[in-house]
XYZ file of C-alpha atoms in Angstrom:
355
model
C -136.761 33.209 14.208
C -138.935 36.256 13.636
C -136.655 38.559 11.646
C -137.104 41.764 13.619
C -133.601 42.681 14.802
C -132.382 45.574 16.914
C -128.669 45.702 16.161
C -126.767 47.656 18.833
C -123.419 48.945 17.558
C -121.356 49.319 20.720
C -118.445 50.972 18.900
C -120.834 53.711 17.801
C -121.860 54.113 21.443
C -118.231 54.576 22.409
C -117.641 57.001 19.549
C -120.606 59.139 20.598
C -119.474 59.201 24.201
C -115.959 60.251 23.242
C -117.387 62.961 20.981
C -119.358 64.273 23.969
C -116.203 64.263 26.079
C -114.282 66.249 23.471
C -117.098 68.714 22.995
C -117.785 69.201 26.694
C -114.198 69.375 27.846
C -114.831 68.121 31.372
C -116.076 64.854 32.762
C -119.276 63.356 31.364
C -121.805 60.952 32.838
C -123.336 58.467 30.383
C -127.074 58.429 31.081
C -128.403 54.854 31.069
C -131.890 55.339 32.460
C -134.862 53.516 30.907
C -132.646 50.504 30.177
C -130.151 52.626 28.288
C -132.912 54.370 26.316
C -133.971 50.921 25.148
C -130.446 49.758 24.229
C -129.771 47.438 27.245
C -128.230 49.477 30.058
C -125.925 46.732 31.343
C -124.435 45.996 27.914
C -124.007 49.716 27.263
C -122.257 50.223 30.598
C -119.935 47.321 29.894
C -119.118 48.737 26.462
C -118.260 52.105 28.022
C -116.515 50.792 31.136
C -113.000 51.820 30.159
C -113.870 55.307 28.878
C -116.843 56.642 30.878
C -116.359 58.894 33.902
C -119.525 57.445 35.412
C -123.144 56.672 34.724
C -126.546 58.117 35.580
C -129.873 56.333 35.991
C -133.300 57.403 37.138
C -133.712 55.351 40.280
C -132.311 52.809 42.704
C -133.696 49.778 40.844
C -131.804 50.727 37.705
C -128.580 51.278 39.643
C -128.833 47.897 41.374
C -129.245 46.171 38.009
C -125.992 47.734 36.844
C -124.183 46.764 40.028
C -125.477 43.186 39.626
C -124.029 43.208 36.097
C -120.598 44.015 37.500
C -120.556 47.763 36.869
C -118.283 49.311 39.490
C -118.049 52.896 38.186
C -119.877 55.773 39.901
C -123.642 55.749 39.341
C -125.805 58.819 39.977
C -129.502 58.493 40.917
C -131.092 61.347 38.969
C -134.385 61.157 40.877
C -132.681 60.618 44.212
C -134.424 58.365 46.708
C -138.145 58.002 47.309
C -137.968 56.930 50.955
C -135.351 57.003 53.688
C -134.896 53.214 53.701
C -133.295 53.426 50.247
C -130.344 55.335 51.669
C -128.970 52.100 53.123
C -128.773 50.672 49.593
C -127.242 53.892 48.321
C -124.526 53.552 50.944
C -124.024 49.809 50.448
C -123.583 50.128 46.691
C -121.556 53.365 46.764
C -124.091 55.322 44.718
C -124.265 59.066 44.216
C -127.636 60.770 44.582
C -129.474 63.895 43.557
C -131.288 65.874 46.252
C -134.020 67.950 44.673
C -136.687 68.516 47.356
C -137.177 69.437 50.986
C -138.275 65.869 51.714
C -135.082 64.359 50.293
C -132.946 66.897 52.126
C -134.624 66.011 55.401
C -134.026 62.304 54.762
C -130.294 62.965 54.497
C -130.245 65.172 57.568
C -131.870 62.407 59.606
C -129.802 59.556 58.158
C -126.982 57.875 60.075
C -124.618 56.591 57.395
C -121.207 55.143 58.203
C -119.725 57.554 55.660
C -121.127 60.702 54.039
C -122.814 60.591 50.639
C -121.785 62.086 47.300
C -124.637 64.526 46.680
C -125.750 66.495 43.632
C -128.025 69.373 44.702
C -130.610 70.357 42.102
C -131.524 73.971 41.382
C -134.819 74.819 39.687
C -133.513 77.425 37.260
C -136.792 77.729 35.364
C -138.017 74.323 34.239
C -140.201 74.039 37.369
C -140.185 70.268 37.469
C -137.734 69.561 40.274
C -135.136 71.272 42.406
C -134.911 74.101 44.913
C -136.021 77.532 43.780
C -133.219 80.099 43.474
C -134.258 81.944 46.624
C -134.104 78.691 48.637
C -131.045 77.061 47.062
C -128.327 78.624 49.199
C -130.121 77.681 52.413
C -130.507 74.092 51.175
C -126.792 73.956 50.306
C -125.851 75.321 53.759
C -128.110 72.813 55.533
C -126.609 69.956 53.567
C -123.096 71.159 54.284
C -123.833 71.623 58.006
C -125.404 68.162 58.313
C -122.091 66.405 57.751
C -123.941 63.883 55.562
C -122.420 65.097 52.296
C -118.843 64.255 51.363
C -119.170 66.674 48.458
C -121.919 68.707 46.823
C -122.192 69.084 43.056
C -124.388 72.030 42.068
C -126.668 71.118 39.179
C -129.654 72.204 37.135
C -131.612 70.945 34.120
C -132.689 72.727 30.948
C -136.231 72.965 29.609
C -135.521 74.089 26.032
C -131.853 73.475 25.271
C -132.935 71.489 22.210
C -134.251 74.754 20.718
C -130.955 76.600 20.178
C -132.499 79.921 19.147
C -134.792 80.168 22.194
C -133.254 82.466 24.855
C -134.539 80.472 27.836
C -131.394 78.335 28.082
C -129.177 81.387 28.489
C -131.611 82.730 31.090
C -131.413 79.442 32.996
C -127.600 79.544 32.953
C -127.655 83.087 34.318
C -130.131 82.063 37.024
C -127.893 79.129 37.967
C -124.792 81.300 38.161
C -126.533 83.899 40.302
C -128.067 81.366 42.699
C -124.828 79.424 43.197
C -122.395 82.357 43.275
C -119.827 81.899 46.006
C -120.834 78.326 46.828
C -117.859 75.988 46.470
C -118.018 72.683 44.648
C -118.272 71.239 41.176
C -121.075 72.040 38.750
C -123.211 70.085 36.265
C -125.338 72.045 33.826
C -125.077 70.624 30.291
C -127.377 67.900 29.025
C -127.002 66.486 25.497
C -128.140 69.671 23.779
C -126.030 71.749 26.134
C -122.945 69.697 25.338
C -123.532 70.142 21.611
C -124.497 73.789 21.264
C -124.425 75.790 24.529
C -120.769 76.434 25.430
C -121.612 78.365 28.600
C -123.264 75.264 30.048
C -120.108 73.146 29.859
C -118.892 72.970 33.456
C -117.254 70.198 35.523
C -119.751 67.443 34.658
C -121.849 66.955 31.534
C -124.725 64.509 31.271
C -124.922 62.753 27.896
C -128.323 61.215 27.267
C -129.896 60.979 23.824
C -126.703 61.968 22.003
C -125.022 58.880 23.432
C -127.332 56.750 21.296
C -126.721 58.725 18.121
C -129.938 60.735 17.854
C -129.383 64.467 17.732
C -131.531 66.441 20.181
C -131.348 69.460 17.868
C -133.775 70.448 15.098
C -132.973 69.854 11.463
C -130.592 72.459 10.157
C -128.318 72.520 13.200
C -125.191 70.569 12.224
C -123.715 70.170 15.715
C -125.203 66.708 15.984
C -124.352 65.533 12.482
C -121.303 63.538 13.610
C -123.346 61.340 15.925
C -123.661 57.690 14.910
C -126.946 55.769 15.298
C -126.337 53.030 17.834
C -129.562 51.100 17.196
C -130.365 49.827 13.724
C -133.869 48.354 13.689
C -134.393 46.026 10.748
C -136.719 43.318 9.503
C -137.304 41.322 6.315
C -140.038 41.023 3.727
C -141.816 37.705 4.061
C -144.679 38.212 1.621
C -145.277 40.209 -1.588
C -148.498 40.967 -3.417
C -149.509 42.977 -6.481
C -152.477 45.338 -6.224
C -154.260 47.300 -8.908
C -154.949 51.001 -8.623
C -157.872 51.847 -6.338
C -157.269 49.056 -3.787
C -157.266 49.736 -0.024
C -154.496 48.467 2.259
C -154.675 47.693 5.956
C -156.983 48.517 8.825
C -159.427 51.349 8.228
C -158.690 51.447 4.491
C -156.906 54.751 5.102
C -154.533 54.136 2.199
C -155.804 53.451 -1.321
C -153.398 52.701 -4.172
C -153.295 55.335 -6.884
C -151.416 53.086 -9.323
C -150.518 49.401 -9.681
C -148.569 48.727 -6.482
C -146.215 46.044 -5.223
C -146.663 45.614 -1.501
C -144.131 43.991 0.799
C -145.136 42.646 4.217
C -142.612 42.733 7.050
C -142.476 41.431 10.600
C -142.766 44.295 13.076
C -145.494 46.499 14.450
C -146.710 48.519 17.385
C -146.527 45.529 19.741
C -142.777 45.632 19.091
C -142.655 49.322 19.942
C -142.728 50.722 16.419
C -145.100 53.722 16.578
C -148.587 53.083 15.233
C -148.915 56.711 14.172
C -145.954 56.331 11.801
C -148.166 54.917 9.087
C -148.633 55.823 5.401
C -145.717 57.862 4.118
C -143.292 57.145 6.943
C -139.808 56.374 5.602
C -138.143 52.965 5.481
C -135.198 51.643 3.492
C -135.473 48.412 1.473
C -132.107 46.864 0.634
C -130.569 50.264 1.298
C -132.987 52.225 -0.902
C -135.538 54.569 0.612
C -139.222 53.775 0.347
C -142.286 54.253 2.538
C -144.902 52.569 4.668
C -148.339 52.290 3.077
C -151.385 51.578 5.209
C -151.601 51.558 8.978
C -148.984 49.957 11.178
C -150.533 46.813 12.647
C -149.740 45.072 15.917
C -147.291 42.613 14.323
C -146.876 43.621 10.675
C -146.149 46.591 8.439
C -146.771 46.996 4.705
C -144.202 48.827 2.584
C -144.200 50.119 -0.972
C -142.032 48.118 -3.399
C -143.413 49.642 -6.587
C -140.198 51.443 -7.520
C -137.930 48.661 -6.274
C -138.252 45.835 -8.806
C -135.299 43.908 -7.360
C -136.829 43.804 -3.882
C -138.834 40.806 -2.784
C -139.119 38.056 -0.222
C -136.061 38.123 2.012
C -135.172 41.752 1.291
C -133.978 43.660 4.319
C -136.071 46.590 5.523
C -134.465 49.172 7.778
C -137.057 50.821 9.998
C -134.442 53.187 11.356
C -130.671 53.268 11.547
C -128.171 54.270 8.886
C -130.346 55.255 5.913
C -133.484 56.332 7.785
C -132.875 58.245 10.995
C -134.961 57.602 14.090
C -135.643 61.348 14.183
C -137.354 61.100 10.782
C -139.616 58.306 11.985
C -140.358 60.161 15.196
C -141.357 63.254 13.240
C -143.677 61.178 11.056
C -145.286 59.788 14.212
C -145.592 63.162 15.927
C -143.190 61.967 18.612
C -139.510 62.178 19.588
C -136.603 59.788 19.182
C -136.391 59.248 22.951
C -139.845 57.651 23.029
C -139.276 55.442 19.994
C -135.970 54.062 21.246
C -137.264 53.429 24.764
C -140.298 51.536 23.465
C -138.561 48.832 21.437
C -139.359 45.361 22.751
C -139.885 41.844 21.391
C -137.161 42.469 18.824
C -134.119 40.219 18.915
C -131.225 42.290 20.236
C -127.859 41.702 18.603
C -124.727 43.425 19.902
C -122.132 44.243 17.315
């Protein structure tokens, strides 16, 4: 078997969720969109079944996959529905849904469900991606309430820069939310992962734990609020070939790395076809048998070359951690000019092992 393994530590998943619950203080949805950020949404939901207050996914297809896997807890559709016909499935499978546009609001007004829906009404507090503008929010809430199609209405918004704790925009968004929803009854959901960790004023009735659930801090280096998170995915491979090169020898496609000393090179299974970022090439961190080293040369489709020069005990069969306990996924993402979200979501072709 090709030795590229994505080990998913479900106890770490549970620990991170419970940390979010303690930090937030209220109820927390575990966000499982994009197949659980690449961790297998169904297995993650099953691991959290006895502790999670509910789950959130992007769309109906993702919710139906969880229901088919036996998940009976509440599931929120963060994007809502895309056409009125989907509301029948929402009703049949007892899903909750976000309403974030005039079109979605009209769909609910015109629907004829046997029972009203559980609705989360999105306010655009400044991100300008989705939701009703502050001057239109109260009217949308009143229409939804008057329609009789909503059993309850959770007021919600989403942050644009909560992962930048020193930027004042998050506080401005909270103030906009509070002003636009003042006097409207119902529960509230404001905090995302970064809000749960470092914005106390955003902690309302419902939090939404996304990236923190999987053990990657959404905060920049130097902010310790995410230090207690545990990496759920440990991506590892093994060295299957070793060669010795003299100084002045190129390695890999494009010859963009040239040895500056005699170099031992280890070859591992894994590459950009598996979802490892191609831009995380020479200098990106790895750990060989628990000791930090680096990639040398470009990441190929199926293989990666790593530096063994200072690791004389390493050789064929040595384990290489691409990210996990010794090397954080945030480090690799930074080396690739990306973010942990993208790296985790992209992993494929690895053998998934649940621990």
